[in-house]
Coordinates of C-alpha atoms and ligand atoms in Angstrom, one line a residue:
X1 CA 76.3 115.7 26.7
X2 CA 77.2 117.7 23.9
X3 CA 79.3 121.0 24.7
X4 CA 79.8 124.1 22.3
X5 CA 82.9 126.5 22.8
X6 CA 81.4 129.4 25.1
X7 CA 82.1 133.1 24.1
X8 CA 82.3 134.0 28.0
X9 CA 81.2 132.6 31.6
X10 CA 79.4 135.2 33.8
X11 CA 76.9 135.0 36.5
X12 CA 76.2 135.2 40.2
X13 CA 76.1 131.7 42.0
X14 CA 74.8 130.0 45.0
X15 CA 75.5 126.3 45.2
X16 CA 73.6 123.6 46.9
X17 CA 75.1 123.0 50.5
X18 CA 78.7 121.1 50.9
X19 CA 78.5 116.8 50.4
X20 CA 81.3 116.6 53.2
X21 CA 79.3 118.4 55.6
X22 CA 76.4 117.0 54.4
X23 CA 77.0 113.4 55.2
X24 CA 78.6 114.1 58.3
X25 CA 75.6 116.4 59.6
X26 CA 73.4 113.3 58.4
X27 CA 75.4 111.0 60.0
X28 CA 76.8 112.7 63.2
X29 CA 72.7 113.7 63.6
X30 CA 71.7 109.9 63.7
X31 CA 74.2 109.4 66.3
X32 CA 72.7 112.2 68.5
X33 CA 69.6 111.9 70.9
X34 CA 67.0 114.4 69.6
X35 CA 66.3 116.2 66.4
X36 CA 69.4 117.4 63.8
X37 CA 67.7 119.6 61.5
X38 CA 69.5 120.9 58.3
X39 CA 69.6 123.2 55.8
X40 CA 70.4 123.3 52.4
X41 CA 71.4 119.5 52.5
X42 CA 73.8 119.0 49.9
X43 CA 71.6 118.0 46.5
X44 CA 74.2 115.1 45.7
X45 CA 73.6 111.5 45.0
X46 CA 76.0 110.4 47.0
X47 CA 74.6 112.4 50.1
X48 CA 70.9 110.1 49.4
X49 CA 73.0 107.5 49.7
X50 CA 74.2 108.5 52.8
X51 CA 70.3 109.1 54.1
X52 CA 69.1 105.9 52.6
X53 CA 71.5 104.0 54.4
X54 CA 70.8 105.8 57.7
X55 CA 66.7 104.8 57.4
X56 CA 67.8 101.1 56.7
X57 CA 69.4 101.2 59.6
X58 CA 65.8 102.4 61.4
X59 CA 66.7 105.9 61.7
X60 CA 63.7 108.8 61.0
X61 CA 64.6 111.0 58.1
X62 CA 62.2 113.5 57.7
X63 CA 63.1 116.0 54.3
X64 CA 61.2 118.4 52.0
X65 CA 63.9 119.3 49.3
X66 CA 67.3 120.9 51.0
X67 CA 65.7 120.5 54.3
X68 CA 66.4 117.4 56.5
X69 CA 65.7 116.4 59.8
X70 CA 67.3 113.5 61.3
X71 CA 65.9 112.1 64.6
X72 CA 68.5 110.5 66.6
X73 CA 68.3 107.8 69.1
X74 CA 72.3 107.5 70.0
X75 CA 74.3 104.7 68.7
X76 CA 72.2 102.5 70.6
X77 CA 68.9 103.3 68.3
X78 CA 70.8 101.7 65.5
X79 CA 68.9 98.7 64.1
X80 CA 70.2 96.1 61.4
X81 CA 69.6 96.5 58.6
X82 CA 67.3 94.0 56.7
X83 CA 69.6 93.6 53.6
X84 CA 72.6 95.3 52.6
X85 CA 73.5 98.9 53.3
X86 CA 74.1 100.5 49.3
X87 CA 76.6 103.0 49.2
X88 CA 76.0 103.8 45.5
X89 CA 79.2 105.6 44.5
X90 CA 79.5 107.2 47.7
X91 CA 83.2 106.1 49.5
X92 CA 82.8 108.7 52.3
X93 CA 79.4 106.9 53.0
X94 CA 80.8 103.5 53.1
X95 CA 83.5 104.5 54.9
X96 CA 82.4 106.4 57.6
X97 CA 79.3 103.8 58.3
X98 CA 82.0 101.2 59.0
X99 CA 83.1 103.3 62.0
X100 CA 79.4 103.3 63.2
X101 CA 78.5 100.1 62.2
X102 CA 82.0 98.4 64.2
X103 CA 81.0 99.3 67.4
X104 CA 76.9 97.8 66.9
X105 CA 75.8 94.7 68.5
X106 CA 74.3 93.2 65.3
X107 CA 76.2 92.0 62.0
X108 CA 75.9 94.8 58.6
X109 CA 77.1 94.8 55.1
X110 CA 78.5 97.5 53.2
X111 CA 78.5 97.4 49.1
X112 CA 77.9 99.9 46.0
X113 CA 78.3 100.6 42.6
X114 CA 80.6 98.8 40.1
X115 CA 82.9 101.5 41.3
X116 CA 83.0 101.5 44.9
X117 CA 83.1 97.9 44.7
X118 CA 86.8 98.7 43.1
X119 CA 87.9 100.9 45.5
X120 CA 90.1 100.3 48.4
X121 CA 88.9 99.4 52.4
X122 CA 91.1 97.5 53.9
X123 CA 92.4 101.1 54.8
X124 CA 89.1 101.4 57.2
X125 CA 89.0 97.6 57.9
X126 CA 92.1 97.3 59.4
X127 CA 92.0 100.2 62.7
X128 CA 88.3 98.8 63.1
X129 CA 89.7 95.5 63.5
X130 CA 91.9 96.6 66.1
X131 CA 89.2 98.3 68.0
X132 CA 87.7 94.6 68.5
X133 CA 85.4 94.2 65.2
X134 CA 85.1 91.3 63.0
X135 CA 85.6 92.8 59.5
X136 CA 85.8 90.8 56.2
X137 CA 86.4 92.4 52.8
X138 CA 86.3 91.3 49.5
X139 CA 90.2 91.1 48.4
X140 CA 90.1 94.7 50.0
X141 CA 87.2 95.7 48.0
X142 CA 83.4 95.8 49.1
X143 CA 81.5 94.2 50.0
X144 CA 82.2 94.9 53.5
X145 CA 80.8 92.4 56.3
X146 CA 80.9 94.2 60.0
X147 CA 80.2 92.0 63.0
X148 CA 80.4 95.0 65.6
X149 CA 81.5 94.4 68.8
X150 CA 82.2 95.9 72.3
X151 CA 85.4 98.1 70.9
X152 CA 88.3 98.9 72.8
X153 CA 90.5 102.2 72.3
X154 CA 93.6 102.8 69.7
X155 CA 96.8 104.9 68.5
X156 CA 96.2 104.4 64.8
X157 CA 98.7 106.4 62.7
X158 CA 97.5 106.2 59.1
X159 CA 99.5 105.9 56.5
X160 CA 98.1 108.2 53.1
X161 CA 95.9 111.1 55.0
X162 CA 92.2 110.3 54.7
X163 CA 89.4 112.3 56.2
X164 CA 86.9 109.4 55.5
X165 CA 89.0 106.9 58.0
X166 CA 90.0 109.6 60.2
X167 CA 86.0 109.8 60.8
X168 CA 85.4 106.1 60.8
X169 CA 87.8 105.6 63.8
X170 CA 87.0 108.7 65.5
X171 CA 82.9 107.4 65.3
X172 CA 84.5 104.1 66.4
X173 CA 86.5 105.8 69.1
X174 CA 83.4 107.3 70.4
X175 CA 81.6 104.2 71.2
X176 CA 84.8 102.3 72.7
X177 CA 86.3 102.0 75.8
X178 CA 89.1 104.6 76.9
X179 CA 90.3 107.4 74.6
X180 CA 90.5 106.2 70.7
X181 CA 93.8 109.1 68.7
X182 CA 94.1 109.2 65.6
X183 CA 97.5 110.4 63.6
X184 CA 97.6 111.8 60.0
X185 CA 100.4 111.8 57.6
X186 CA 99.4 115.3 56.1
X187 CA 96.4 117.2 57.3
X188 CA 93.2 116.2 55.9
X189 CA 89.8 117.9 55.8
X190 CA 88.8 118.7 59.3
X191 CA 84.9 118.8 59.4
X192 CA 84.6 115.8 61.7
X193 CA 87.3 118.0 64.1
X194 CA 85.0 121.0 63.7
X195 CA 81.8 119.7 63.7
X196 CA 81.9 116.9 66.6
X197 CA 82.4 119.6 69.3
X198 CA 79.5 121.6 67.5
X199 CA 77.2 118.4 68.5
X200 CA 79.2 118.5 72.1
X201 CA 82.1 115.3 71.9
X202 CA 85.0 117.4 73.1
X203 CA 88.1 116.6 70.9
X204 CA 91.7 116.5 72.0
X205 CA 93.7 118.2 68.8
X206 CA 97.4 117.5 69.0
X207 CA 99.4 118.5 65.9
X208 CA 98.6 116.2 63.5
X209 CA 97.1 113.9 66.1
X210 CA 93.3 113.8 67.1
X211 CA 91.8 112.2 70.1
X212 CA 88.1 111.2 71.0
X213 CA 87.2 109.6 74.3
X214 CA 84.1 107.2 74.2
X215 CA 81.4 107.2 75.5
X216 CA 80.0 110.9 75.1
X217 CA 76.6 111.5 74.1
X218 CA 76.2 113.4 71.1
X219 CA 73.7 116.5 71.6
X220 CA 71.5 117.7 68.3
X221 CA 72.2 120.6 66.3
X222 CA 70.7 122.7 63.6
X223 CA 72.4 124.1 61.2
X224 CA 72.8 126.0 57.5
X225 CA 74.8 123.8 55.1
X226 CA 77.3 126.5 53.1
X227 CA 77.6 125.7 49.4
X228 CA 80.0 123.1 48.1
X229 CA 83.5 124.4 47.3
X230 CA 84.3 121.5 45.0
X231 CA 81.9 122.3 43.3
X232 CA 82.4 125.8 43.2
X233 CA 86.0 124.7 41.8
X234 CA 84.1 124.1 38.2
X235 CA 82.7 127.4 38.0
X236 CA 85.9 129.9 39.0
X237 CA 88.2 127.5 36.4
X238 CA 85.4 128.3 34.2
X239 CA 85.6 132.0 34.8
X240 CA 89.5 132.1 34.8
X241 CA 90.1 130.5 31.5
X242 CA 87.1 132.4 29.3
X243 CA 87.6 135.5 28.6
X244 CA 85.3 138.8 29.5
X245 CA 84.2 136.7 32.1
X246 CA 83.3 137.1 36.1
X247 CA 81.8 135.4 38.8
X248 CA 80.6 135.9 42.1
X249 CA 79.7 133.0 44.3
X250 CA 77.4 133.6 47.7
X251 CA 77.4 131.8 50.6
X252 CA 79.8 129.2 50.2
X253 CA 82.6 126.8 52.3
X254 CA 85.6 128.5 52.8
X255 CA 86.9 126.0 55.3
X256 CA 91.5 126.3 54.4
X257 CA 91.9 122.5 54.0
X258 CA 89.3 122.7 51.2
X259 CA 90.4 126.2 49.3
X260 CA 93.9 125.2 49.2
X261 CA 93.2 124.9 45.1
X262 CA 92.5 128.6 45.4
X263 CA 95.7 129.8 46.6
X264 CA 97.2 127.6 44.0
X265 CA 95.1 129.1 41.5
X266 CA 96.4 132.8 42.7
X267 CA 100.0 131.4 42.3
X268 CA 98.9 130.5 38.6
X269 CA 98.0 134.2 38.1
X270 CA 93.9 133.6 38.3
X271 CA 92.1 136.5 40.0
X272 CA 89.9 134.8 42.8
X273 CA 89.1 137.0 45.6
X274 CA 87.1 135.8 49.3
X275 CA 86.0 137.4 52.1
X276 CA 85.0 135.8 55.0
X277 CA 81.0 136.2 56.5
X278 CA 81.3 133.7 59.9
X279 CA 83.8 131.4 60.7
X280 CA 81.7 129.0 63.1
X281 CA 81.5 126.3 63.4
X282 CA 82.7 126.6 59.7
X283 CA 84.0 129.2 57.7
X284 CA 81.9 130.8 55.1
X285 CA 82.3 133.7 52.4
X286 CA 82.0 134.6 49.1
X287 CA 84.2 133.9 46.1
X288 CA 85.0 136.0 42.9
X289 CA 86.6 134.9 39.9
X290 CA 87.3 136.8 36.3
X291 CA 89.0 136.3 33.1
X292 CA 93.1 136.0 34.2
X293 CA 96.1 134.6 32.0
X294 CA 97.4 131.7 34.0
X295 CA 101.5 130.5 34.3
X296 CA 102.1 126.8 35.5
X297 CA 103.0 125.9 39.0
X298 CA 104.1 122.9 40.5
X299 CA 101.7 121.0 43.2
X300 CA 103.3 118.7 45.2
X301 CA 102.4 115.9 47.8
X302 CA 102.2 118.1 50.9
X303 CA 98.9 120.4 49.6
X304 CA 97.8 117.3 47.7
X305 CA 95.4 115.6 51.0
X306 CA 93.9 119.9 50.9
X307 CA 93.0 119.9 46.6
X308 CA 92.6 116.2 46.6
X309 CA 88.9 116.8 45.0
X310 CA 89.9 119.9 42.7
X311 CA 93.1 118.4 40.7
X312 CA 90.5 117.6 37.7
X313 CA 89.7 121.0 37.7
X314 CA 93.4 122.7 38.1
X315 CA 94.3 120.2 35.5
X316 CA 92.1 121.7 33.2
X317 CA 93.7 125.2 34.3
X318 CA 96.8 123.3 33.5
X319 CA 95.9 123.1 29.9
X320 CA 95.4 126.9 29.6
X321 CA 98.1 127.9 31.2
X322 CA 101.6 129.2 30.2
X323 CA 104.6 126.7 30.6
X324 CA 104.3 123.8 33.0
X325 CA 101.6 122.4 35.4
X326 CA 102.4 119.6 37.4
X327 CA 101.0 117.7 40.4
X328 CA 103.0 115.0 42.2
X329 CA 102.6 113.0 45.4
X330 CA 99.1 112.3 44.2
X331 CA 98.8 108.6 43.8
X332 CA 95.7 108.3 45.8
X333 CA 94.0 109.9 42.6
X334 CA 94.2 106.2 41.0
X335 CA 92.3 104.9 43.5
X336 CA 88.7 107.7 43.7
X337 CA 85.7 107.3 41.7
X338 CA 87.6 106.4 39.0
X339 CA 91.5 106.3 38.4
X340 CA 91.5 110.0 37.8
X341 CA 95.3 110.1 36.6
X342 CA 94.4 108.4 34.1
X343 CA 91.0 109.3 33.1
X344 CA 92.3 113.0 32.9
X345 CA 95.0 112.2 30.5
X346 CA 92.8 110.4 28.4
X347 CA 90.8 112.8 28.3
X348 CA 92.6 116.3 27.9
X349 CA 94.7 114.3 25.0
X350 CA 92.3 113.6 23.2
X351 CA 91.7 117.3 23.4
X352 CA 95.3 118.3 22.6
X353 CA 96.7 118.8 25.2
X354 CA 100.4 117.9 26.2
X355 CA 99.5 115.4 29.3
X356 CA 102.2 113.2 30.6
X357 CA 100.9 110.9 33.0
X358 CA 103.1 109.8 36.0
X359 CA 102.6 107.2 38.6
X360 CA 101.7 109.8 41.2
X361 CA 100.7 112.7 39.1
X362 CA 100.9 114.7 35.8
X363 CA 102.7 117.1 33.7
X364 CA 100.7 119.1 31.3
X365 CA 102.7 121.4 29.0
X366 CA 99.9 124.6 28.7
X367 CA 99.5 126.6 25.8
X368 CA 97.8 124.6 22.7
X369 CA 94.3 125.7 22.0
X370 CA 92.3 122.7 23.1
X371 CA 90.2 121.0 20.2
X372 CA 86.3 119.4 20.6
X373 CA 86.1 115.5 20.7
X374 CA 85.1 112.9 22.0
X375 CA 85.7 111.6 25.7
X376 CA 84.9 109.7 28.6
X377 CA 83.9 110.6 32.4
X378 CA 84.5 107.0 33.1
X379 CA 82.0 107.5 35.3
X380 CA 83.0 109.7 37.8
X381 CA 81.5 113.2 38.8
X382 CA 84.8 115.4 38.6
X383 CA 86.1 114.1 35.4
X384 CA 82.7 114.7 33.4
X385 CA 82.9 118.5 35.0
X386 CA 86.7 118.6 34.2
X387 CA 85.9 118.0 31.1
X388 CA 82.9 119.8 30.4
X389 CA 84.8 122.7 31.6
X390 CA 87.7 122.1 29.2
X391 CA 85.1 121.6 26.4
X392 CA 83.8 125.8 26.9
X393 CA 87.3 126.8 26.2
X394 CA 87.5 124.2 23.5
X395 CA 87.4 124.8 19.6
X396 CA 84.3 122.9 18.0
X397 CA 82.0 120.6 20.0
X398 CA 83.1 118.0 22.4
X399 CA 80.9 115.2 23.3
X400 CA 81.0 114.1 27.3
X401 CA 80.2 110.4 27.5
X402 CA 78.1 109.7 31.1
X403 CA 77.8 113.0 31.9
X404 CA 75.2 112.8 33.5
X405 CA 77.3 111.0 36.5
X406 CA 78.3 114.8 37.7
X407 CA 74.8 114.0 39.8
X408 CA 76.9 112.1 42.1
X409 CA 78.3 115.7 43.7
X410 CA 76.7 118.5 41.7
X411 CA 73.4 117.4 39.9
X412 CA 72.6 121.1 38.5
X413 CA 76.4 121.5 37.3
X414 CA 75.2 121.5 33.3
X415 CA 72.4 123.5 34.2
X416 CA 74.6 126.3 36.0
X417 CA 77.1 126.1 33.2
X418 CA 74.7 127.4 30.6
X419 CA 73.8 129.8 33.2
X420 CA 77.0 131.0 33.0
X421 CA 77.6 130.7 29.2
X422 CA 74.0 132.8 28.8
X423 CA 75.9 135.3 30.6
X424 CA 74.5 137.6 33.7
X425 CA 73.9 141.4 32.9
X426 CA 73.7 142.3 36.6
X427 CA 77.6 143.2 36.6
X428 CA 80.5 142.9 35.0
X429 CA 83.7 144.6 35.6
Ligands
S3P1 C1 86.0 113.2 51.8 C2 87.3 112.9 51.9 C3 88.2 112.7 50.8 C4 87.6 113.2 49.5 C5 86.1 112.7 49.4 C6 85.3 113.3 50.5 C7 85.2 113.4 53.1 O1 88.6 111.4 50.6 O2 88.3 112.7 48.4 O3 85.6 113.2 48.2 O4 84.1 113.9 53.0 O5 85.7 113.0 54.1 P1 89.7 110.7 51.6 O6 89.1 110.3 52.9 O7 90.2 109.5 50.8 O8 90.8 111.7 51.8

């Protein structure tokens, strides 16, 4: 992909519905007995992966476009799968099938792409062990083998926050014996919290602690997907760092343990207001963004688990701001689609930027104008965005190797970014 320097980024927006509640609607639906029917499905890769998976394993998924319906049989409808279950580049789907999968009568494996078959799940193999599963990795790594079993309730504390494994033992939890809690480090997303009592599995929420008690059935629901916020994360650094530029996004998650990049972006000076429109069993608002001249802030490890997904994206607010921008307490970066610390140093440097990578974070000193070149996504989604972004505000053309991997959270992402570039003469203040 080939990126010019853009003039300005303008436009109104409405995004294609969140992945994270995508897959768990998907997944959650499968579990329940009767018809889950959603809209505005998320349009990622990673959230077919999550449906393809869910029809090898016998389950009806009916869809036209943004609409799905899932018809769930309860766990028990479940049927092996005649080869193995493929992830594609999808962790959350990996993941949070395990937790399904563990408590099945009937033996499953787990694998993906070159890059999920890097990535860590032990992490998720380890509490479902506990439970009474047989689970074998690969040195840690998929492919995952499941021999479920008749599970048993846990206390698992874990120990780097995870939304994904928080899931996978709660769906565990909900097919074991007795009451299955689950302790966090930092707080996490919480859709699985909000969205399991929205399909009626009452949840016991104690601090950081969540408990599940097995056993409950799972009752359909329908339900409106709000856009994706991460993605929306693109567009509003975007808007920030052009100038004469505005945006309004519709319709879109405003869930706190997903916006927490927003407040940091307000503490870096960027104009960004919300308003809320319903805050059930989600929140969901608008956004605004314009033009805004940015200072550095330090983010450290306790927001990290909120902005875990948006750090390629402040990082290139980073760049444009004045004086320092750092993020720490973020080693679980090294470890996503791909190693992200690193892949975002590469990256930005080769764009000028001042990047110093640490083992948990980076420092970037703000100010140079950033130069076109030539990079790498490594192929993972955020960084090819990240970058992308960084390329509009670039001077001369930057190439984008694998772009086309932002299809894994956000396929229309180049098409919405010369949206913006083309500029939208409705309004502009
Ligand atoms: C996700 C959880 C996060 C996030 C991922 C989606 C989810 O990962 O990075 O993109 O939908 O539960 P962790 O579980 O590692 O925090």
């Amino acid at each position: 992909m080939r990126l010019s320097p853009a003039p300005r980024f303008r436009g109104r927006f409405t995004l294609p519905g969140d992945k994270s509640l995508s897959h768990r609607l998907a997944i959650f639906g499968a579990l329940a007995e009767g018809e889950t029917r959603i809209g505005n499905f998320s349009t990622a890769a990673d959230c077919s992966s999550t449906l393809r998976c869910l029809k090898d394993l016998g389950v009806e998924v009916r869809g036209s476009g943004r609409a799905v319906d899932v018809e769930g049989r309860g766990p028990a409808g479940l049927r092996a799968a005649s080869g193995s279950l493929d992830a594609g580049n999808s962790g959350t789907t990996l993941r949070m099938l395990a937790g399904v999968l563990a408590g099945r009568p009937f033996r499953s494996v787990l694998t993906g792409d070159a890059s999920l078959r890097r990535r860590p799940m032990e992490r998720v193999a380890e509490p479902l062990r506990a439970m009474g599963a047989t689970v074998a990795t690969r040195d840690g790594t998929p492919p995952v083998m499941i021999e479920g079993a008749a599970l048993r309730g846990i206390a698992w504390r874990l120990p780097v926050a995870s939304a994904q494994v928080k899931t996978a033992v709660l769906l565990a939890g909900l097919q074991a014996e007795g009451v299955t809690t689950v302790t966090e480090p930092g707080r996490s997303r919480d859709h699985t919290e909000r969205l399991l009592p929205a399909f009626g599995v009452p949840l016991v929420q104690e601090g950081p602690a969540v408990s599940v008690r097995g056993g409950t059935r799972l009752s359909p629901l329908t339900m409106e997907v709000p856009g994706d916020v991460s993605s929306a994360a693109f567009l509003i650094v975007a808007a920030l760092v052009l100038p004469e530029s505005w945006i309004h996004i519709e319709n879109v998650l405003l869930n706190p343990a997903r916006t927490a990049f927003i407040d940091v972006l307000r503490q870096m000076g960027g104009h960004i207001e919300t308003a809320l429109r319903c805050t059930e069993p989600e929140p969901v608002g608008w956004i605004e963004a314009r033009t805004s001249r940015l200072r550095g802030v330090e983010v450290g490890a306790d927001v990290v688990p909120s902005l875990i997904d948006e750090i390629p994206a402040l990082a290139v607010a980073g760049t444009r701001a004045e004086g320092t921008f750092a993020v720490s307490g973020a080693a679980e970066l090294r470890v996503k689609e791909s190693d992200r610390i690193a892949a975002l140093t590469e990256g930005l440097r080769a764009m000028g930027a001042r990047v110093e990578e640490r083992p948990d974070g980076l420092a970037i000193e703000g100010g140079p104008a950033l130069r076109g070149a030539e990079v790498r996504a490594h192929g993972d989604h955020r960084i090819a965005m990240a970058l992308s972004v960084a390329a509009l505000s670039a001077r001369g053309d930057t190439h984008v190797e694998d772009a086309e991997c932002a299809s894994v959270s956000f396929p229309e992402f180049y098409a919405f970014l010369e949206r913006g570039v083309a500029g939208d003469r409705g309004r502009h203040d």
